[in-house]
Amino acid sequence: MTFTRRETLSVSAAGALALAARGHAASAAPSPSFVTREGTRLLLGGKPYRITGANLWYAAWLGADADYGDRARLVRELDRLHALGINNLRIMAAAEEGPLKNSIKPGFTRTDGSANPALFDGLDFALAEIAKRGMTAVIVLSNFWEWSGGLQTLLYRATGSYIDMGDPAHPWPAFADATAKVYANAQAMALYRDHVRSLLARRNSVTGTLYAEDPAIMAWQLANEPRPGGSDAAIAANRKAYLDWIAETAGLIRAGAPHHLVSLGQEGTQATNGDARLVAEAHREVDYVTAHIWPLNWSWVKGDDLAGTWPEGRRKVEAYIAAHAAIAEQLGKPLVIEEFGFPRDGEAYAPSASTQFREQYYRLIYDSVEASWKSGGVIAGSNFWAWNGEARTPHSDARFRNGDSAYMGDPPHEPQGWYGVFDSDAGMLEVIRAHIARAAA
């Protein structure tokens, strides 16, 4: 998910782009059980693969055979999602423990950089259960934001220095500018690629299948919302290193897992301060374009006045989708709206709070996806943020505490219940169910 500061940036049209799209050059023809790309289409078994997805970042944590895990709950959540018709899950396959005050613990790597076997095994279990249900996964290999440690923690391990997101002494865009220095830091990049290589070579302890040969993995994703910076100056300074990181990591993954797709995980023009050309360049070496849409976080709506601000917010969402569909069309690649979230009415957190405006927002996203399916357009599908399922916060302030195991789609640094969909959200579940029914039409 995106960060929680309410930023305001203009929506930029894609403009005229003349960039050649790079194909996914596999060393051998993949099995029909792998999701593949053909131009602007995703295919599975030679048929269009329409993504009706969700974000379930915490799957590996629930899958861990440890005191913070809950395999029985993970099975129940996957059963619920499968019953809804969800066919794709975006999950975290990385987390780095360190000094950042809001980073989750445990991580895939401990503070000293050593591996945490229980969480890797938890990822194995999650992927095995996803495969049992005929679902696919996008595995996310790092995070630009602090809530899983991420790139800032890798910089800390390389340099001994770090900056916290939201630190009053370092207001926005200090965190984004500081984190984006990672792409040019050779030691931090070596740590990042060590983790990627460890997963490329990993054999699932449950199924015995190599990750690189597992059809349950649809795509390897370079990071959650990687930005080239926060300020215009930092974006300009980091541009080459950012694009080099994408190209080099995509090449590493293609060499190690030639039957899988590669994705970036970028928000789109919100990540580049409106620079559509940079968004297109960033997606040149990957298989599909990603877009994330956060109307409240981006100050397109106000949580305490959704009725008054939603009409203008709606127009901005429509423009954002159109701009990124144009980028995908010009690149000749699919577009996946892989994160989209909206608050409950009154920006409440409790499962009992109504979801009138969230339902309208989901329908808007789904209408765009369905129209593209119907017309043969570039939008391959979407993943809502995020699934809370049966989890309920035990705290009256809806804040996560270290040691809590009731993981939700709302990451630990955010109010628990802010954006996630609970299993009791009847109206939301009906919106999702109706959309998925139309995917099969």
Short mmCIF file of C-alpha atoms in Angstrom, two decimals, residues 26-32 34 36 258-259:
data_model
loop_
_atom_site.label_atom_id
_atom_site.label_comp_id
_atom_site.label_asym_id
_atom_site.label_seq_id
_atom_site.Cartn_x
_atom_site.Cartn_y
_atom_site.Cartn_z
CA ALA A 26 11.62 -17.13 -22.39
CA SER A 27 14.26 -19.76 -23.10
CA ALA A 28 11.61 -22.40 -23.81
CA ALA A 29 7.86 -22.51 -24.37
CA PRO A 30 6.11 -22.47 -21.00
CA SER A 31 3.62 -25.08 -19.89
CA PRO A 32 -0.08 -24.19 -20.39
CA PHE A 34 1.79 -20.76 -16.48
CA THR A 36 1.89 -15.75 -20.00
CA PRO A 258 12.04 -17.85 -17.56
CA HIS A 259 8.41 -19.04 -17.49
#
